[in-house]
């Protein structure tokens, strides 16, 4: 995948011109000229979203005044910063919308390029630990996709169950990874905690950069399960020899840290399910602690808990 990613979404020489539909125009005014390529069989993203909107209009969920934007967020199966709209092959797009039904989602799955349909009305995960966690609903198909995370230390594929994990994709690449790269250049940091790790992106970049011990922690069980998937998926790149699962998590929202994963090899990677505020009595202080919260969440107590570490950085 890494060796073909550059051309994965490019138009082939026989593809028709990009339809470039107006995303805010009402359905009734949208031109019907776009087609799949007769040679490579792939479809422009606009065509797939237009066919999805057709289904929603058929089911009465949207009307002739609604636009392509009303369908929801299109997530390509492998997120990759692209300077052009993608051409999509079979089962390569997950649609995240806020007003869908199971019947309409099943019909959307008849569109060859659609891999999954998710109903979501907010950010999945734990935004505020006092209110518990939130998930979207996978209405049809499969919700697993990956983002390609490119760093100067190497590239990783970070997989996520997108109905349970927030969307973390930027057209400009990954600004958070740039922050971590700059920190690591000013290191060395031998022991790192990624305290709000989500599916593991930032901590795994630290492991790629050569940190001897990396502790990944998240309060949300689906995030931690995705970290385990990402250890497997990036096993060779990370130089992992063995992965163990020492302890079992018992709740969706963690509290006292539970060591759900331990990978050994070039680095020691520990994966905890728990509240960052309780982590350090178990793992001890480290050189660097990263906290990457959702925008607007209160991290004062977590920051206090990390003061034992040499350096604490809020991303
Ligand atoms: C913005 S996301 C992290 C994204 C991640 N760094 C990435 O690059 O994909 C914030 C994460 O913090 C987690 N979180 C929120 N409160 C927490 C707490 N008290 N302890 C540990 N994790 C927490 C959430 O479950 C969520 O996965």
XYZ file of C-alpha atoms and ligand atoms in Angstrom:
342
model
C 0.000 0.000 0.000
C 2.758 2.456 0.950
C 4.501 1.910 -2.373
C 1.341 2.544 -4.445
C -0.248 5.334 -2.413
C 0.988 8.161 -4.678
C -1.061 6.903 -7.617
C -3.951 5.298 -5.706
C -6.436 8.119 -6.308
C -5.056 9.657 -9.515
C -7.148 9.821 -12.687
C -5.952 7.411 -15.400
C -5.202 8.739 -18.927
C -8.710 7.628 -20.037
C -10.629 9.167 -17.121
C -13.002 11.977 -18.109
C -12.397 15.479 -16.768
C -13.107 16.122 -13.081
C -16.845 17.022 -12.775
C -16.093 19.577 -10.054
C -19.744 19.846 -8.979
C -20.878 22.736 -6.806
C -21.142 21.166 -3.332
C -23.693 23.773 -2.205
C -25.976 23.600 -5.280
C -29.434 22.012 -4.825
C -29.868 18.433 -6.047
C -32.400 19.522 -8.704
C -29.751 21.714 -10.422
C -26.847 19.255 -10.401
C -25.701 18.191 -13.896
C -25.778 14.454 -14.708
C -22.740 14.302 -16.969
C -20.201 12.528 -14.696
C -19.475 8.840 -15.294
C -17.229 6.026 -14.179
C -14.139 5.621 -16.346
C -14.691 2.918 -18.977
C -11.062 1.862 -18.715
C -10.078 1.973 -15.010
C -13.729 1.701 -13.821
C -13.157 4.221 -11.049
C -15.527 7.078 -10.167
C -14.917 10.724 -9.280
C -15.806 11.422 -5.630
C -18.524 13.889 -6.725
C -20.292 11.167 -8.695
C -20.330 8.804 -5.694
C -21.701 11.535 -3.415
C -24.324 12.486 -6.032
C -25.486 8.851 -6.238
C -25.637 8.761 -2.415
C -27.746 11.945 -2.464
C -30.039 10.337 -5.069
C -30.670 7.497 -2.593
C -31.410 9.923 0.246
C -33.828 11.884 -1.963
C -35.526 8.592 -3.014
C -36.018 7.691 0.651
C -37.390 11.153 1.497
C -34.485 11.844 3.882
C -33.348 14.756 1.720
C -35.266 16.780 -0.872
C -34.578 18.420 -4.226
C -33.298 21.543 -2.472
C -30.560 19.700 -0.589
C -26.940 19.794 -1.721
C -24.064 17.301 -1.967
C -22.809 18.669 1.363
C -25.970 17.468 3.091
C -24.977 13.826 2.488
C -22.246 14.033 5.141
C -18.485 13.665 5.370
C -16.772 11.458 2.790
C -13.809 9.552 4.225
C -11.581 7.818 1.712
C -10.428 4.419 2.873
C -6.811 5.466 3.012
C -6.578 9.100 4.083
C -3.752 10.746 2.257
C -3.124 14.463 1.681
C -4.218 14.989 -1.919
C -3.905 18.067 -4.083
C -6.738 16.854 -6.329
C -10.186 15.246 -5.921
C -9.814 11.456 -5.784
C -10.932 8.791 -8.267
C -12.400 5.950 -6.264
C -12.275 2.207 -6.808
C -14.632 -0.369 -5.274
C -15.318 -0.172 -1.512
C -13.085 2.807 -0.897
C -15.363 5.416 0.696
C -17.021 5.617 4.113
C -19.821 8.168 4.441
C -20.495 9.730 7.851
C -23.868 11.491 7.981
C -26.199 12.817 10.641
C -29.680 11.943 9.310
C -29.698 8.480 7.765
C -31.666 5.261 8.105
C -30.606 1.615 7.922
C -32.710 1.091 4.781
C -31.155 4.070 2.976
C -27.671 2.977 4.139
C -28.265 -0.540 2.750
C -29.241 1.012 -0.576
C -26.163 3.275 -0.517
C -24.061 0.119 -0.217
C -25.236 -0.758 -3.775
C -23.001 2.096 -4.967
C -19.814 0.192 -5.807
C -17.392 2.633 -4.186
C -19.139 2.827 -0.798
C -17.583 0.655 1.891
C -19.589 1.744 4.918
C -22.237 4.168 6.132
C -22.107 5.673 9.617
C -24.718 7.695 11.455
C -23.013 10.198 13.749
C -24.273 13.290 15.530
C -21.132 14.321 17.399
C -17.511 13.439 18.057
C -17.207 9.760 19.025
C -15.060 9.070 22.091
C -14.669 10.686 25.511
C -14.784 14.454 25.248
C -15.639 14.925 28.920
C -14.942 11.934 31.207
C -17.791 12.893 33.571
C -20.275 12.337 30.731
C -18.925 8.984 29.511
C -18.209 8.050 25.906
C -20.179 8.376 22.716
C -20.246 6.219 19.567
C -21.726 6.635 16.130
C -23.777 3.818 14.615
C -22.441 1.714 11.775
C -25.619 1.430 9.662
C -24.159 -0.709 6.868
C -20.858 -2.147 5.631
C -17.533 -1.737 7.402
C -16.171 1.270 9.315
C -12.436 0.475 9.267
C -10.217 2.866 7.376
C -6.693 4.226 7.797
C -4.836 7.500 7.604
C -1.369 7.536 6.149
C 0.792 9.359 8.686
C 3.958 10.655 7.076
C 6.875 11.673 9.241
C 10.587 12.282 8.716
C 11.179 9.065 10.692
C 9.008 6.981 8.328
C 5.380 6.424 7.367
C 2.690 4.663 9.391
C -0.828 3.532 8.557
C -3.140 4.336 11.458
C -6.339 2.289 11.236
C -9.553 3.283 12.982
C -13.087 2.047 13.474
C -14.526 5.292 12.255
C -17.905 4.879 13.986
C -16.107 4.791 17.355
C -13.087 7.060 16.802
C -13.111 10.763 15.909
C -12.124 11.935 12.427
C -8.509 13.086 12.435
C -7.671 14.025 8.916
C -6.243 17.168 7.461
C -5.819 17.966 3.791
C -2.487 19.588 4.592
C -0.976 16.437 6.089
C -0.629 16.187 9.833
C 0.187 19.389 11.760
C 0.292 17.425 15.044
C 2.978 15.145 13.656
C 5.033 18.224 12.688
C 4.835 19.419 16.335
C 6.029 16.037 17.592
C 8.831 15.860 14.992
C 10.108 19.286 16.115
C 10.069 18.150 19.732
C 11.899 14.937 18.940
C 14.613 16.829 17.028
C 15.245 18.793 20.216
C 15.351 15.559 22.296
C 16.599 13.001 22.938
C 13.499 11.608 24.643
C 14.098 8.003 25.619
C 10.817 7.438 27.463
C 7.595 8.991 26.181
C 3.965 8.934 27.318
C 1.234 9.653 24.756
C -1.424 10.216 27.416
C -4.503 10.868 25.221
C -3.288 8.581 22.457
C -6.505 7.867 20.475
C -5.540 5.206 17.904
C -1.858 5.773 18.708
C -0.549 8.165 16.037
C 1.772 10.411 18.037
C 3.225 7.769 20.351
C 3.930 5.464 17.437
C 5.778 8.283 15.632
C 7.944 8.551 18.796
C 8.606 4.803 18.593
C 9.576 5.195 14.901
C 11.933 7.992 15.940
C 13.745 5.582 18.260
C 12.264 6.176 21.735
C 13.300 3.225 23.911
C 10.009 3.074 25.850
C 6.652 4.414 24.665
C 3.548 4.367 26.865
C 0.255 4.817 24.975
C -2.770 5.531 27.128
C -6.406 6.331 26.425
C -9.550 6.353 28.543
C -11.754 5.117 25.639
C -11.626 1.359 25.029
C -12.242 1.517 21.241
C -9.200 3.828 20.955
C -7.033 1.338 22.823
C -8.346 -1.543 20.687
C -7.374 0.460 17.604
C -3.873 0.968 19.053
C -3.574 -2.839 19.284
C -4.665 -3.117 15.632
C -2.077 -0.488 14.683
C 0.728 -2.333 16.460
C -0.090 -5.359 14.292
C -0.531 -3.337 11.084
C 2.784 -1.487 11.535
C 4.652 -4.355 13.134
C 7.568 -4.460 10.672
C 7.964 -0.682 10.440
C 8.104 -0.438 14.232
C 10.483 -3.395 14.575
C 8.059 -5.284 16.838
C 8.995 -8.886 17.645
C 6.243 -9.894 20.012
C 2.870 -8.548 21.139
C 1.315 -9.675 24.408
C -2.031 -8.844 26.021
C -1.243 -8.978 29.756
C -4.530 -7.641 31.219
C -8.144 -7.286 30.109
C -10.107 -4.046 30.145
C -13.473 -4.344 31.855
C -15.299 -1.151 30.908
C -15.676 1.159 27.910
C -14.486 4.220 29.837
C -11.359 3.463 31.854
C -10.242 4.638 35.277
C -7.241 2.905 36.940
C -4.838 2.011 34.149
C -5.010 -1.540 32.792
C -2.064 -2.820 30.728
C -3.921 -4.205 27.705
C -0.916 -4.507 25.395
C 2.842 -4.896 25.520
C 4.958 -4.944 22.362
C 8.653 -5.743 22.514
C 11.364 -5.308 19.909
C 13.229 -2.167 18.860
C 11.196 -0.221 21.482
C 9.093 -1.360 24.397
C 5.546 -0.189 23.712
C 3.052 -0.354 26.585
C -0.649 0.192 25.917
C -2.846 1.247 28.831
C -6.593 1.726 29.075
C -7.199 4.308 31.782
C -7.533 7.873 32.935
C -4.314 9.841 32.434
C -4.797 11.393 35.869
C -4.116 7.952 37.399
C -1.406 6.717 35.037
C 1.857 7.805 36.658
C 1.496 5.865 39.913
C 1.660 2.813 37.626
C 4.149 3.750 34.874
C 6.417 6.222 36.719
C 7.717 9.528 35.339
C 9.037 9.783 31.766
C 11.151 12.287 29.792
C 8.210 13.528 27.744
C 4.432 13.443 28.169
C 2.169 14.401 25.264
C -1.443 15.436 25.892
C -3.557 15.804 22.742
C -7.082 16.696 23.934
C -10.235 17.423 21.961
C -10.538 21.173 21.375
C -12.152 22.895 24.349
C -11.766 20.030 26.835
C -10.509 20.816 30.330
C -7.049 19.274 30.851
C -6.006 21.083 34.046
C -6.122 17.965 36.248
C -4.367 15.836 33.614
C -1.606 18.449 33.303
C -1.111 18.437 37.076
C -0.875 14.636 37.088
C 1.895 14.771 34.451
C 4.073 17.239 36.350
C 6.325 14.370 37.461
C 7.543 14.072 33.838
C 10.539 16.057 32.645
C 8.571 17.802 29.875
C 4.798 18.030 29.322
C 3.469 19.201 25.959
C -0.164 19.973 25.174
C -0.629 19.440 21.442
C -7.933 14.403 20.085
S -8.017 12.751 20.614
C -6.363 12.189 20.482
C -5.949 12.001 19.066
C -4.674 11.238 18.864
N -3.535 11.900 19.473
C -4.409 11.035 17.384
O -3.441 11.617 16.869
O -5.176 10.317 16.750
C -8.236 12.873 22.352
C -8.251 11.529 23.068
O -8.182 11.783 24.465
C -8.867 10.736 25.129
N -9.115 11.178 26.507
C -9.999 12.102 26.950
N -9.907 12.233 28.291
C -8.931 11.384 28.718
C -8.365 11.081 29.999
N -8.778 11.692 31.118
N -7.360 10.157 30.061
C -6.923 9.545 28.940
N -7.440 9.782 27.694
C -8.425 10.707 27.588
C -10.092 10.529 24.245
O -10.649 9.250 24.450
C -9.491 10.697 22.829
O -9.126 9.455 22.280
